[in-house]
mmCIF file of C-alpha atoms and ligand atoms in Angstrom:
data_model
loop_
_atom_site.group_PDB
_atom_site.id
_atom_site.type_symbol
_atom_site.label_atom_id
_atom_site.label_comp_id
_atom_site.label_asym_id
_atom_site.label_seq_id
_atom_site.Cartn_x
_atom_site.Cartn_y
_atom_site.Cartn_z
ATOM 1 C CA MET A 1 9.995 -48.702 -6.738
ATOM 2 C CA CYS A 2 12.554 -46.635 -8.072
ATOM 3 C CA ALA A 3 15.917 -48.030 -8.948
ATOM 4 C CA MET A 4 18.826 -46.994 -6.381
ATOM 5 C CA LYS A 5 21.735 -44.509 -7.958
ATOM 6 C CA ALA A 6 25.222 -44.121 -6.206
ATOM 7 C CA GLU A 7 24.854 -41.355 -3.282
ATOM 8 C CA LYS A 8 26.731 -38.296 -3.737
ATOM 9 C CA PRO A 9 28.574 -38.245 -0.486
ATOM 10 C CA GLU A 10 28.566 -34.165 -0.022
ATOM 11 C CA VAL A 11 24.820 -34.118 -0.121
ATOM 12 C CA ARG A 12 23.562 -34.206 4.184
ATOM 13 C CA LEU A 13 19.879 -34.872 4.663
ATOM 14 C CA TRP A 14 19.109 -31.519 6.209
ATOM 15 C CA GLU A 15 21.138 -28.882 4.062
ATOM 16 C CA GLY A 16 19.454 -26.988 1.354
ATOM 17 C CA LEU A 17 16.161 -27.648 3.517
ATOM 18 C CA THR A 18 14.503 -24.277 4.861
ATOM 19 C CA ARG A 19 14.674 -22.745 8.611
ATOM 20 C CA SER A 20 10.582 -23.382 8.048
ATOM 21 C CA ASP A 21 11.291 -26.856 6.559
ATOM 22 C CA LEU A 22 13.252 -27.741 9.694
ATOM 23 C CA ILE A 23 11.302 -26.415 12.313
ATOM 24 C CA SER A 24 8.021 -28.210 10.790
ATOM 25 C CA LEU A 25 9.652 -31.588 10.741
ATOM 26 C CA ASP A 26 10.603 -31.253 14.125
ATOM 27 C CA ALA A 27 7.007 -30.227 15.090
ATOM 28 C CA CYS A 28 4.897 -32.729 13.946
ATOM 29 C CA THR A 29 3.032 -34.399 16.990
ATOM 30 C CA ARG A 30 2.147 -37.213 15.145
ATOM 31 C CA CYS A 31 -1.511 -36.354 16.251
ATOM 32 C CA GLY A 32 -2.804 -37.812 12.987
ATOM 33 C CA GLN A 33 -5.118 -35.334 12.484
ATOM 34 C CA CYS A 34 -4.404 -34.473 9.059
ATOM 35 C CA ILE A 35 -4.746 -38.304 7.746
ATOM 36 C CA PRO A 36 -8.264 -38.499 7.342
ATOM 37 C CA TYR A 37 -8.331 -35.627 4.992
ATOM 38 C CA CYS A 38 -5.524 -36.874 2.527
ATOM 39 C CA PRO A 39 -6.405 -37.790 -0.741
ATOM 40 C CA ILE A 40 -4.069 -40.622 -0.958
ATOM 41 C CA GLN A 41 -5.400 -41.810 2.303
ATOM 42 C CA GLU A 42 -8.904 -41.623 1.024
ATOM 43 C CA ALA A 43 -8.288 -43.772 -1.575
ATOM 44 C CA SER A 44 -5.464 -46.441 -0.635
ATOM 45 C CA GLY A 45 -5.385 -46.310 3.282
ATOM 46 C CA GLN A 46 -2.122 -46.690 3.012
ATOM 47 C CA ARG A 47 -0.626 -45.836 6.747
ATOM 48 C CA ASP A 48 2.882 -45.941 6.029
ATOM 49 C CA ILE A 49 2.588 -42.948 3.511
ATOM 50 C CA SER A 50 0.408 -40.775 5.397
ATOM 51 C CA PRO A 51 2.125 -37.135 6.341
ATOM 52 C CA PRO A 52 3.085 -38.206 9.873
ATOM 53 C CA GLU A 53 4.717 -41.504 8.774
ATOM 54 C CA LYS A 54 7.231 -39.387 6.205
ATOM 55 C CA ILE A 55 8.152 -37.030 8.971
ATOM 56 C CA THR A 56 9.184 -39.584 11.285
ATOM 57 C CA MET A 57 11.113 -41.575 8.449
ATOM 58 C CA PHE A 58 13.233 -38.215 8.082
ATOM 59 C CA ARG A 59 13.814 -37.518 11.443
ATOM 60 C CA GLN A 60 15.135 -41.000 11.854
ATOM 61 C CA LEU A 61 17.078 -40.867 9.048
ATOM 62 C CA LEU A 62 18.526 -36.943 10.551
ATOM 63 C CA SER A 63 19.052 -38.868 13.958
ATOM 64 C CA SER A 64 21.882 -41.089 12.166
ATOM 65 C CA GLN A 65 23.492 -37.703 10.636
ATOM 66 C CA ARG A 66 23.349 -34.995 13.314
ATOM 67 C CA GLY A 67 21.491 -36.299 16.648
ATOM 68 C CA ALA A 68 23.023 -36.840 20.032
ATOM 69 C CA ARG A 69 24.192 -40.650 18.613
ATOM 70 C CA ALA A 70 26.086 -38.949 15.534
ATOM 71 C CA VAL A 71 27.662 -36.419 17.993
ATOM 72 C CA LEU A 72 28.614 -39.678 20.218
ATOM 73 C CA PHE A 73 29.659 -41.975 18.275
ATOM 74 C CA GLY A 74 30.086 -40.337 14.274
ATOM 75 C CA GLN A 75 27.707 -39.598 12.029
ATOM 76 C CA ARG A 76 26.551 -42.897 10.069
ATOM 77 C CA PRO A 77 25.877 -43.045 6.298
ATOM 78 C CA LEU A 78 22.014 -42.909 5.277
ATOM 79 C CA ASP A 79 20.447 -46.150 5.181
ATOM 80 C CA ARG A 80 19.650 -46.519 1.430
ATOM 81 C CA GLU A 81 16.397 -48.661 2.130
ATOM 82 C CA LYS A 82 15.169 -45.857 4.611
ATOM 83 C CA LEU A 83 15.655 -43.346 2.057
ATOM 84 C CA GLN A 84 14.043 -45.040 -0.653
ATOM 85 C CA LYS A 85 11.142 -45.721 1.339
ATOM 86 C CA LEU A 86 10.879 -42.120 2.321
ATOM 87 C CA SER A 87 11.345 -40.961 -1.156
ATOM 88 C CA ASP A 88 8.516 -43.474 -2.318
ATOM 89 C CA ALA A 89 6.197 -41.929 0.129
ATOM 90 C CA LEU A 90 6.819 -38.684 -0.366
ATOM 91 C CA TYR A 91 5.945 -38.996 -4.383
ATOM 92 C CA HIS A 92 2.913 -40.761 -3.350
ATOM 93 C CA CYS A 93 1.486 -37.520 -2.495
ATOM 94 C CA THR A 94 -0.440 -34.880 -4.883
ATOM 95 C CA VAL A 95 1.178 -32.156 -2.790
ATOM 96 C CA CYS A 96 -2.659 -30.587 -2.220
ATOM 97 C CA GLY A 97 -1.538 -29.213 0.967
ATOM 98 C CA VAL A 98 -4.619 -30.249 2.576
ATOM 99 C CA CYS A 99 -2.554 -32.083 5.259
ATOM 100 C CA GLY A 100 -1.350 -28.344 6.122
ATOM 101 C CA GLU A 101 -5.010 -27.213 6.420
ATOM 102 C CA TYR A 102 -5.747 -29.597 9.465
ATOM 103 C CA CYS A 103 -2.607 -29.739 11.107
ATOM 104 C CA GLU A 104 -2.813 -28.816 14.463
ATOM 105 C CA VAL A 105 0.929 -26.859 14.270
ATOM 106 C CA GLY A 106 0.028 -25.307 11.353
ATOM 107 C CA ILE A 107 3.036 -26.943 8.847
ATOM 108 C CA ASN A 108 2.856 -25.521 5.657
ATOM 109 C CA CYS A 109 2.394 -29.033 3.636
ATOM 110 C CA MET A 110 2.575 -27.338 0.574
ATOM 111 C CA ARG A 111 5.798 -26.044 0.893
ATOM 112 C CA LEU A 112 7.407 -28.467 2.886
ATOM 113 C CA TRP A 113 6.952 -31.772 0.488
ATOM 114 C CA PRO A 114 8.193 -30.226 -2.416
ATOM 115 C CA ASP A 115 11.166 -28.961 -0.842
ATOM 116 C CA MET A 116 11.476 -32.699 0.475
ATOM 117 C CA ARG A 117 11.203 -34.243 -2.671
ATOM 118 C CA HIS A 118 14.037 -31.721 -3.965
ATOM 119 C CA LYS A 119 16.105 -33.410 -1.188
ATOM 120 C CA MET A 120 15.681 -36.942 -2.545
ATOM 121 C CA VAL A 121 16.681 -35.652 -6.145
ATOM 122 C CA GLU A 122 19.616 -34.359 -4.776
ATOM 123 C CA LEU A 123 20.227 -37.855 -3.109
ATOM 124 C CA GLY A 124 19.532 -39.736 -5.983
ATOM 125 C CA VAL A 125 16.317 -41.498 -4.915
ATOM 126 C CA GLY A 126 13.738 -39.147 -7.171
ATOM 127 C CA PRO A 127 11.998 -38.262 -8.836
ATOM 128 C CA PHE A 128 9.417 -41.317 -8.745
ATOM 129 C CA GLY A 129 8.737 -43.575 -11.773
ATOM 130 C CA PRO A 130 8.067 -42.396 -15.359
ATOM 131 C CA GLN A 131 8.184 -39.244 -13.403
ATOM 132 C CA LYS A 132 11.928 -39.441 -14.135
ATOM 133 C CA ASP A 133 11.183 -38.640 -17.786
ATOM 134 C CA THR A 134 9.656 -35.433 -17.152
ATOM 135 C CA PRO A 135 12.314 -32.476 -16.805
ATOM 136 C CA LYS A 136 13.703 -34.192 -19.940
ATOM 137 C CA THR A 137 10.490 -33.917 -22.076
ATOM 138 C CA THR A 138 9.761 -30.655 -20.788
ATOM 139 C CA TRP A 139 12.949 -29.337 -21.952
ATOM 140 C CA GLU A 140 12.869 -30.915 -25.282
ATOM 141 C CA PHE A 141 9.392 -29.777 -26.337
ATOM 142 C CA LYS A 142 8.805 -26.870 -23.538
ATOM 143 C CA ASN A 143 5.747 -28.960 -22.128
ATOM 144 C CA PRO A 144 5.617 -31.630 -19.808
ATOM 145 C CA TYR A 145 3.199 -33.550 -22.089
ATOM 146 C CA GLY A 146 5.439 -33.918 -25.279
ATOM 147 C CA GLN A 147 3.097 -32.481 -27.252
ATOM 148 C CA PRO A 148 4.468 -30.725 -30.634
ATOM 149 C CA HIS A 149 5.719 -26.629 -29.527
ATOM 150 C CA SER A 150 4.364 -25.471 -32.626
ATOM 151 C CA GLU A 151 0.556 -26.496 -31.514
ATOM 152 C CA ARG A 152 0.780 -24.705 -28.457
ATOM 153 C CA LEU A 153 -1.527 -22.214 -29.567
ATOM 154 C CA ALA A 154 -4.302 -24.165 -31.491
ATOM 155 C CA PHE A 155 -6.367 -23.502 -28.843
ATOM 156 C CA LEU A 156 -7.098 -20.321 -30.084
ATOM 157 C CA PRO A 157 -10.396 -19.745 -31.137
ATOM 158 C CA PRO A 158 -10.720 -17.911 -34.449
ATOM 159 C CA ASP A 159 -12.670 -15.205 -33.588
ATOM 160 C CA VAL A 160 -10.185 -14.432 -30.617
ATOM 161 C CA HIS A 161 -8.174 -11.097 -31.344
ATOM 162 C CA VAL A 162 -4.770 -11.306 -29.963
ATOM 163 C CA GLU A 163 -2.575 -8.203 -29.566
ATOM 164 C CA LYS A 164 1.273 -8.037 -30.556
ATOM 165 C CA ALA A 165 2.196 -6.161 -27.483
ATOM 166 C CA ALA A 166 -0.399 -5.362 -24.602
ATOM 167 C CA GLU A 167 -0.748 -4.112 -21.015
ATOM 168 C CA ASN A 168 -2.220 -7.197 -20.221
ATOM 169 C CA GLY A 169 -0.858 -10.555 -21.126
ATOM 170 C CA PHE A 170 -2.323 -14.126 -20.925
ATOM 171 C CA TYR A 171 -0.432 -16.916 -19.559
ATOM 172 C CA VAL A 172 -2.265 -20.056 -21.390
ATOM 173 C CA GLY A 173 -0.154 -22.944 -19.552
ATOM 174 C CA CYS A 174 0.707 -26.575 -20.858
ATOM 175 C CA SER A 175 -2.425 -28.237 -19.476
ATOM 176 C CA GLY A 176 -4.534 -25.597 -21.329
ATOM 177 C CA ALA A 177 -2.768 -25.788 -24.338
ATOM 178 C CA TYR A 178 -2.771 -29.472 -25.009
ATOM 179 C CA PRO A 179 -5.352 -31.640 -22.856
ATOM 180 C CA SER A 180 -7.856 -29.220 -21.557
ATOM 181 C CA LYS A 181 -7.975 -26.467 -24.414
ATOM 182 C CA PRO A 182 -11.556 -25.277 -23.755
ATOM 183 C CA MET A 183 -10.607 -24.092 -20.185
ATOM 184 C CA VAL A 184 -8.166 -21.373 -21.947
ATOM 185 C CA ALA A 185 -10.341 -21.327 -25.382
ATOM 186 C CA GLY A 186 -13.287 -19.988 -22.744
ATOM 187 C CA ALA A 187 -11.125 -17.777 -20.737
ATOM 188 C CA VAL A 188 -9.602 -15.727 -23.669
ATOM 189 C CA ARG A 189 -13.419 -15.708 -25.438
ATOM 190 C CA VAL A 190 -14.462 -14.113 -22.169
ATOM 191 C CA LEU A 191 -11.397 -11.919 -21.796
ATOM 192 C CA GLN A 192 -12.438 -10.301 -25.419
ATOM 193 C CA ALA A 193 -16.218 -10.235 -24.553
ATOM 194 C CA ALA A 194 -15.175 -7.977 -21.298
ATOM 195 C CA GLY A 195 -13.305 -5.568 -23.498
ATOM 196 C CA VAL A 196 -9.749 -6.461 -21.883
ATOM 197 C CA PRO A 197 -6.735 -6.365 -24.828
ATOM 198 C CA PHE A 198 -4.392 -8.844 -24.253
ATOM 199 C CA THR A 199 -1.140 -10.450 -25.736
ATOM 200 C CA ILE A 200 -0.056 -14.219 -25.638
ATOM 201 C CA LEU A 201 3.288 -15.316 -26.133
ATOM 202 C CA ASP A 202 3.751 -17.069 -29.718
ATOM 203 C CA ASP A 203 6.716 -18.940 -27.977
ATOM 204 C CA GLU A 204 5.364 -19.225 -24.188
ATOM 205 C CA TRP A 205 7.551 -21.998 -22.526
ATOM 206 C CA CYS A 206 5.965 -24.129 -19.251
ATOM 207 C CA CYS A 207 5.943 -22.404 -16.388
ATOM 208 C CA GLY A 208 8.578 -24.698 -14.270
ATOM 209 C CA PHE A 209 5.745 -25.987 -12.320
ATOM 210 C CA PRO A 210 6.107 -29.818 -13.540
ATOM 211 C CA LEU A 211 10.106 -29.539 -12.781
ATOM 212 C CA TRP A 212 9.589 -27.958 -9.417
ATOM 213 C CA VAL A 213 6.939 -29.851 -8.302
ATOM 214 C CA VAL A 214 8.921 -33.210 -8.785
ATOM 215 C CA GLY A 215 12.080 -31.881 -7.529
ATOM 216 C CA VAL A 216 14.339 -31.086 -10.578
ATOM 217 C CA HIS A 217 15.110 -27.394 -10.270
ATOM 218 C CA ASP A 218 18.153 -27.153 -12.623
ATOM 219 C CA LYS A 219 16.280 -25.769 -15.375
ATOM 220 C CA VAL A 220 13.446 -23.732 -13.750
ATOM 221 C CA GLU A 221 14.904 -20.800 -13.984
ATOM 222 C CA GLN A 222 15.662 -20.873 -17.808
ATOM 223 C CA PHE A 223 11.894 -21.376 -17.922
ATOM 224 C CA VAL A 224 11.093 -18.525 -15.921
ATOM 225 C CA ARG A 225 13.398 -15.951 -17.379
ATOM 226 C CA HIS A 226 12.596 -16.939 -21.171
ATOM 227 C CA ASN A 227 8.772 -16.376 -19.950
ATOM 228 C CA VAL A 228 9.212 -13.057 -18.162
ATOM 229 C CA ASP A 229 11.047 -11.456 -20.658
ATOM 230 C CA GLU A 230 8.917 -12.276 -23.330
ATOM 231 C CA PHE A 231 6.035 -10.601 -21.575
ATOM 232 C CA VAL A 232 8.366 -7.773 -20.558
ATOM 233 C CA ARG A 233 9.121 -7.129 -24.437
ATOM 234 C CA ARG A 234 5.796 -7.264 -25.195
ATOM 235 C CA GLY A 235 4.825 -4.051 -22.710
ATOM 236 C CA VAL A 236 3.051 -6.590 -20.277
ATOM 237 C CA LYS A 237 2.531 -4.800 -16.838
ATOM 238 C CA ARG A 238 -0.390 -7.382 -15.543
ATOM 239 C CA LEU A 239 -0.006 -11.279 -16.466
ATOM 240 C CA ILE A 240 -3.253 -12.966 -16.487
ATOM 241 C CA THR A 241 -3.394 -16.969 -15.088
ATOM 242 C CA SER A 242 -5.729 -19.460 -15.777
ATOM 243 C CA CYS A 243 -4.299 -22.970 -14.581
ATOM 244 C CA PRO A 244 -3.883 -23.078 -10.572
ATOM 245 C CA CYS A 245 -0.396 -24.721 -10.795
ATOM 246 C CA CYS A 246 0.704 -21.861 -13.179
ATOM 247 C CA THR A 247 -0.698 -19.238 -10.918
ATOM 248 C CA THR A 248 1.059 -20.838 -8.001
ATOM 249 C CA MET A 249 4.558 -21.524 -9.602
ATOM 250 C CA ILE A 250 4.387 -17.755 -11.217
ATOM 251 C CA THR A 251 3.055 -15.839 -7.671
ATOM 252 C CA GLY A 252 4.714 -18.520 -4.919
ATOM 253 C CA ASN A 253 7.889 -19.101 -7.158
ATOM 254 C CA TRP A 254 9.012 -17.234 -10.257
ATOM 255 C CA PRO A 255 10.312 -14.019 -8.041
ATOM 256 C CA ARG A 256 12.711 -16.376 -6.418
ATOM 257 C CA TYR A 257 13.845 -17.809 -9.863
ATOM 258 C CA TYR A 258 13.760 -13.967 -11.736
ATOM 259 C CA GLY A 259 16.455 -13.142 -8.854
ATOM 260 C CA LYS A 260 13.773 -10.193 -7.763
ATOM 261 C CA GLU A 261 10.403 -8.778 -7.490
ATOM 262 C CA LEU A 262 8.466 -9.932 -11.283
ATOM 263 C CA PRO A 263 8.037 -6.458 -13.293
ATOM 264 C CA PHE A 264 4.286 -7.036 -13.746
ATOM 265 C CA GLU A 265 0.913 -8.167 -11.540
ATOM 266 C CA VAL A 266 -0.140 -11.258 -11.425
ATOM 267 C CA VAL A 267 -3.873 -11.916 -11.297
ATOM 268 C CA HIS A 268 -6.347 -15.068 -12.045
ATOM 269 C CA THR A 269 -8.676 -14.926 -14.843
ATOM 270 C CA THR A 270 -11.730 -15.114 -12.241
ATOM 271 C CA GLU A 271 -10.910 -12.200 -10.703
ATOM 272 C CA VAL A 272 -10.527 -10.361 -13.804
ATOM 273 C CA VAL A 273 -13.981 -11.363 -15.104
ATOM 274 C CA ALA A 274 -15.333 -10.865 -11.630
ATOM 275 C CA ASP A 275 -14.274 -7.390 -11.703
ATOM 276 C CA ALA A 276 -15.842 -6.728 -15.230
ATOM 277 C CA LEU A 277 -19.218 -8.003 -14.058
ATOM 278 C CA ARG A 278 -19.176 -5.534 -11.274
ATOM 279 C CA ARG A 279 -18.056 -2.786 -13.386
ATOM 280 C CA GLY A 280 -20.927 -3.834 -15.721
ATOM 281 C CA LYS A 281 -18.156 -4.067 -18.473
ATOM 282 C CA LEU A 282 -19.601 -7.856 -18.861
ATOM 283 C CA LYS A 283 -23.264 -9.194 -19.221
ATOM 284 C CA ILE A 284 -23.934 -13.055 -18.909
ATOM 285 C CA ARG A 285 -27.345 -14.497 -20.002
ATOM 286 C CA GLU A 286 -29.428 -17.084 -18.094
ATOM 287 C CA TYR A 287 -28.384 -20.635 -17.300
ATOM 288 C CA ARG A 288 -30.944 -22.664 -15.380
ATOM 289 C CA LYS A 289 -28.798 -25.285 -13.594
ATOM 290 C CA LYS A 290 -28.283 -26.512 -10.558
ATOM 291 C CA ILE A 291 -24.349 -26.661 -10.154
ATOM 292 C CA THR A 292 -21.662 -27.443 -7.710
ATOM 293 C CA TYR A 293 -18.011 -26.113 -8.295
ATOM 294 C CA HIS A 294 -14.970 -27.905 -7.287
ATOM 295 C CA ASP A 295 -12.232 -25.366 -5.973
ATOM 296 C CA PRO A 296 -8.831 -26.839 -7.678
ATOM 297 C CA CYS A 297 -6.118 -26.986 -4.625
ATOM 298 C CA LEU A 298 -3.554 -24.983 -5.718
ATOM 299 C CA LEU A 299 -6.406 -21.946 -6.436
ATOM 300 C CA ALA A 300 -7.743 -22.738 -3.269
ATOM 301 C CA ARG A 301 -4.688 -22.991 -0.854
ATOM 302 C CA GLY A 302 -2.382 -21.581 -3.216
ATOM 303 C CA PRO A 303 -0.323 -18.317 -2.902
ATOM 304 C CA ARG A 304 -3.404 -16.139 -4.232
ATOM 305 C CA GLU A 305 -5.896 -17.828 -2.739
ATOM 306 C CA VAL A 306 -8.335 -17.576 -5.361
ATOM 307 C CA ILE A 307 -12.291 -18.514 -3.811
ATOM 308 C CA ARG A 308 -14.232 -15.845 -3.688
ATOM 309 C CA PRO A 309 -13.726 -14.419 -7.357
ATOM 310 C CA PRO A 310 -15.318 -17.888 -8.930
ATOM 311 C CA ARG A 311 -18.191 -17.680 -6.851
ATOM 312 C CA GLU A 312 -18.431 -14.118 -7.859
ATOM 313 C CA VAL A 313 -18.667 -14.725 -11.342
ATOM 314 C CA LEU A 314 -21.099 -17.620 -10.558
ATOM 315 C CA GLU A 315 -23.450 -15.066 -8.728
ATOM 316 C CA TYR A 316 -23.881 -12.855 -12.052
ATOM 317 C CA VAL A 317 -25.418 -15.579 -14.000
ATOM 318 C CA PRO A 318 -29.382 -15.647 -14.121
ATOM 319 C CA GLY A 319 -30.943 -18.824 -12.802
ATOM 320 C CA LEU A 320 -27.978 -20.715 -11.660
ATOM 321 C CA GLU A 321 -27.878 -22.200 -8.342
ATOM 322 C CA LEU A 322 -24.437 -23.285 -6.716
ATOM 323 C CA VAL A 323 -24.459 -26.172 -4.109
ATOM 324 C CA GLU A 324 -21.390 -26.278 -2.202
ATOM 325 C CA MET A 325 -19.293 -29.275 -2.285
ATOM 326 C CA GLU A 326 -18.941 -30.593 1.587
ATOM 327 C CA ARG A 327 -15.769 -30.059 1.417
ATOM 328 C CA HIS A 328 -14.824 -26.804 -0.187
ATOM 329 C CA GLY A 329 -12.619 -23.630 -0.261
ATOM 330 C CA ARG A 330 -9.401 -24.070 1.421
ATOM 331 C CA LEU A 331 -10.603 -27.194 2.426
ATOM 332 C CA SER A 332 -11.736 -28.855 -0.849
ATOM 333 C CA LYS A 333 -10.327 -32.502 -1.804
ATOM 334 C CA CYS A 334 -8.034 -33.175 -4.357
ATOM 335 C CA CYS A 335 -9.214 -34.808 -7.314
ATOM 336 C CA GLY A 336 -6.163 -36.809 -7.797
ATOM 337 C CA ALA A 337 -4.137 -34.651 -10.983
ATOM 338 C CA GLY A 338 -1.565 -32.888 -8.740
ATOM 339 C CA GLY A 339 2.149 -33.143 -7.477
ATOM 340 C CA GLY A 340 3.120 -35.773 -10.853
ATOM 341 C CA ILE A 341 0.750 -38.646 -9.167
ATOM 342 C CA ARG A 342 -1.071 -38.887 -12.505
ATOM 343 C CA ARG A 343 2.216 -39.867 -13.923
ATOM 344 C CA ALA A 344 3.686 -42.006 -11.245
ATOM 345 C CA ASN A 345 0.516 -43.945 -10.014
ATOM 346 C CA PHE A 346 -2.495 -43.967 -12.590
ATOM 347 C CA LYS A 347 -4.688 -45.931 -10.331
ATOM 348 C CA MET A 348 -4.562 -43.842 -7.416
ATOM 349 C CA SER A 349 -5.074 -40.334 -9.128
ATOM 350 C CA ILE A 350 -8.304 -42.139 -11.102
ATOM 351 C CA ASP A 351 -9.714 -43.162 -7.873
ATOM 352 C CA MET A 352 -8.860 -40.099 -5.833
ATOM 353 C CA ALA A 353 -10.831 -37.845 -9.092
ATOM 354 C CA ASN A 354 -13.993 -40.805 -8.646
ATOM 355 C CA ILE A 355 -14.230 -39.433 -5.101
ATOM 356 C CA VAL A 356 -14.480 -35.938 -5.922
ATOM 357 C CA ILE A 357 -16.896 -36.399 -8.805
ATOM 358 C CA THR A 358 -18.950 -39.091 -6.342
ATOM 359 C CA ASP A 359 -19.128 -36.557 -3.587
ATOM 360 C CA GLY A 360 -20.322 -33.607 -6.090
ATOM 361 C CA ASP A 361 -22.853 -36.292 -7.907
ATOM 362 C CA LYS A 362 -24.395 -36.982 -4.359
ATOM 363 C CA LEU A 363 -25.379 -33.532 -4.127
ATOM 364 C CA GLY A 364 -27.983 -33.795 -6.796
ATOM 365 C CA VAL A 365 -26.925 -30.981 -9.469
ATOM 366 C CA ASP A 366 -26.838 -31.015 -12.711
ATOM 367 C CA GLU A 367 -23.367 -30.535 -13.210
ATOM 368 C CA MET A 368 -19.878 -29.897 -11.781
ATOM 369 C CA LEU A 369 -18.084 -26.645 -12.885
ATOM 370 C CA ILE A 370 -13.956 -26.614 -12.334
ATOM 371 C CA ASP A 371 -11.497 -23.808 -12.727
ATOM 372 C CA CYS A 372 -8.229 -26.084 -13.540
ATOM 373 C CA PRO A 373 -7.368 -28.009 -16.934
ATOM 374 C CA ALA A 374 -5.497 -30.495 -14.825
ATOM 375 C CA CYS A 375 -9.089 -31.582 -12.834
ATOM 376 C CA PHE A 376 -10.678 -31.151 -16.124
ATOM 377 C CA GLU A 377 -7.788 -33.987 -17.674
ATOM 378 C CA ARG A 378 -8.114 -36.312 -14.715
ATOM 379 C CA MET A 379 -12.135 -35.997 -13.946
ATOM 380 C CA HIS A 380 -12.728 -36.619 -17.924
ATOM 381 C CA LEU A 381 -10.064 -39.328 -18.060
ATOM 382 C CA ALA A 382 -11.843 -40.894 -14.801
ATOM 383 C CA GLN A 383 -14.748 -40.990 -16.767
ATOM 384 C CA GLN A 384 -13.882 -43.042 -19.623
ATOM 385 C CA GLN A 385 -12.387 -45.855 -17.170
ATOM 386 C CA PRO A 386 -14.874 -49.243 -17.211
ATOM 387 C CA ASP A 387 -16.656 -49.103 -14.224
ATOM 388 C CA HIS A 388 -16.517 -45.265 -13.011
ATOM 389 C CA PRO A 389 -19.095 -44.581 -10.414
ATOM 390 C CA SER A 390 -20.880 -41.553 -12.209
ATOM 391 C CA ASP A 391 -21.540 -39.739 -15.735
ATOM 392 C CA LEU A 392 -22.236 -36.185 -13.694
ATOM 393 C CA PRO A 393 -21.563 -33.862 -16.157
ATOM 394 C CA ILE A 394 -18.028 -31.967 -15.625
ATOM 395 C CA LEU A 395 -17.343 -28.490 -17.009
ATOM 396 C CA ASP A 396 -14.845 -25.833 -17.115
ATOM 397 C CA LEU A 397 -16.382 -22.257 -15.376
ATOM 398 C CA MET A 398 -14.864 -20.327 -18.438
ATOM 399 C CA ASP A 399 -16.152 -22.777 -20.965
ATOM 400 C CA VAL A 400 -19.410 -22.363 -19.820
ATOM 401 C CA ILE A 401 -19.550 -18.307 -19.496
ATOM 402 C CA SER A 402 -18.043 -18.165 -22.787
ATOM 403 C CA ARG A 403 -21.086 -19.567 -24.337
ATOM 404 C CA LEU A 404 -23.257 -17.217 -22.251
ATOM 405 C CA VAL A 405 -22.016 -13.626 -23.126
HETATM 406 S S1 LIG B 501 -0.280 -32.745 0.451
HETATM 407 FE FE1 LIG B 501 -2.333 -34.093 0.078
HETATM 408 S S2 LIG B 501 -1.757 -36.139 -0.793
HETATM 409 FE FE2 LIG B 501 0.344 -35.272 0.584
HETATM 410 S S3 LIG B 501 0.146 -35.719 2.283
HETATM 411 FE FE3 LIG B 501 -0.591 -33.861 2.056
HETATM 412 S S4 LIG B 501 -3.028 -34.316 2.388
HETATM 413 FE FE4 LIG B 501 -2.081 -36.059 1.576
HETATM 414 S S1 LIG B 502 -1.952 -32.811 11.644
HETATM 415 FE FE1 LIG B 502 0.349 -31.951 11.695
HETATM 416 S S2 LIG B 502 1.202 -32.378 13.336
HETATM 417 FE FE2 LIG B 502 -0.469 -33.693 13.484
HETATM 418 S S3 LIG B 502 -0.075 -35.584 12.309
HETATM 419 FE FE3 LIG B 502 -0.233 -34.158 10.462
HETATM 420 S S4 LIG B 502 1.077 -32.657 10.181
HETATM 421 FE FE4 LIG B 502 1.697 -34.066 11.881
#
């Protein structure tokens, strides 16, 4: 459990939450429809941290400050024990957003949970456990992994040419740059094969997602401004993303921190590659395999909703047979890498990864293709643990395609 800090008395529970957050918090009927689909519930069965429980805890705390009792008998100070319990529940979440997909009243959980986490930070009860180091590490190293900034572009294959300035910018992202290099190495190779010239920042910083998602927002604007200004300096008109977290952060949050619309379009790598295939600019060699494709939460349910483009790319691979996961597209399961949970609760995140891998294995496929560096890192780590349930090969989509062009 987190150590308690002194409450800042001026911060009130509802202040800073959006109208939509407050309406959502009021709207939950406690129907429980979302519970069976929550990966945390599937992995742990801890009902006291389920979506309706988090909302109920919040409502109870709110009624002590703003309800009829508070009006009649005066506002009571927040119950610190209950607040801590709420905070712990909020941080035991991958922010995968699938609860919102199944929610009968349409709560936008992908937005609600991070906003509530930010509130917990303001109240001195967040982030959770090792997540507390994330802001300092990310600021110091410009990535949340604490890896040397000077090695950010070490993934670049020597045969790939990067322009000094170009209309297309490629945003690498920290997970691709460090633990999941095959994904971005594959992406830049495929872009080159498709005849798409692009530039990459020598001094690219984290997109700010790890800070935003744990609720520590103070330095996010500096990360956003640095990256946007650098891409503008290089003449970028279209920014090509790879990582789903970066894609969500850039499309959903960068304009807010930048203070206006971004001065460039944002597209995902698979959209660019699908377009090149459609226009006959790229040919893919035969790959005689039966595969399944795992939709990353933030690509499928994020603001850009990239579901069709990776499938379109796969349709252009001669000999390839795609078998869909039982839950795919907007309903896909989280692999346990998101929301900072991999730092906060290692076992829980590994259990979630094993559930997704096992679901894929049951389909009798040769491989599972994924399109997310966080999934890549988590699933491979899960397969390195003793007694892991499946050795199904987990490969990155662009890594595979790059070997076929
Ligand atoms: S966002 Fe995902 S992990 Fe979090 S409560 Fe909803 S379903 Fe569970
Ligand atoms: S499905 Fe929606 S309304 Fe029902 S318990 Fe879950 S969050 Fe509440």
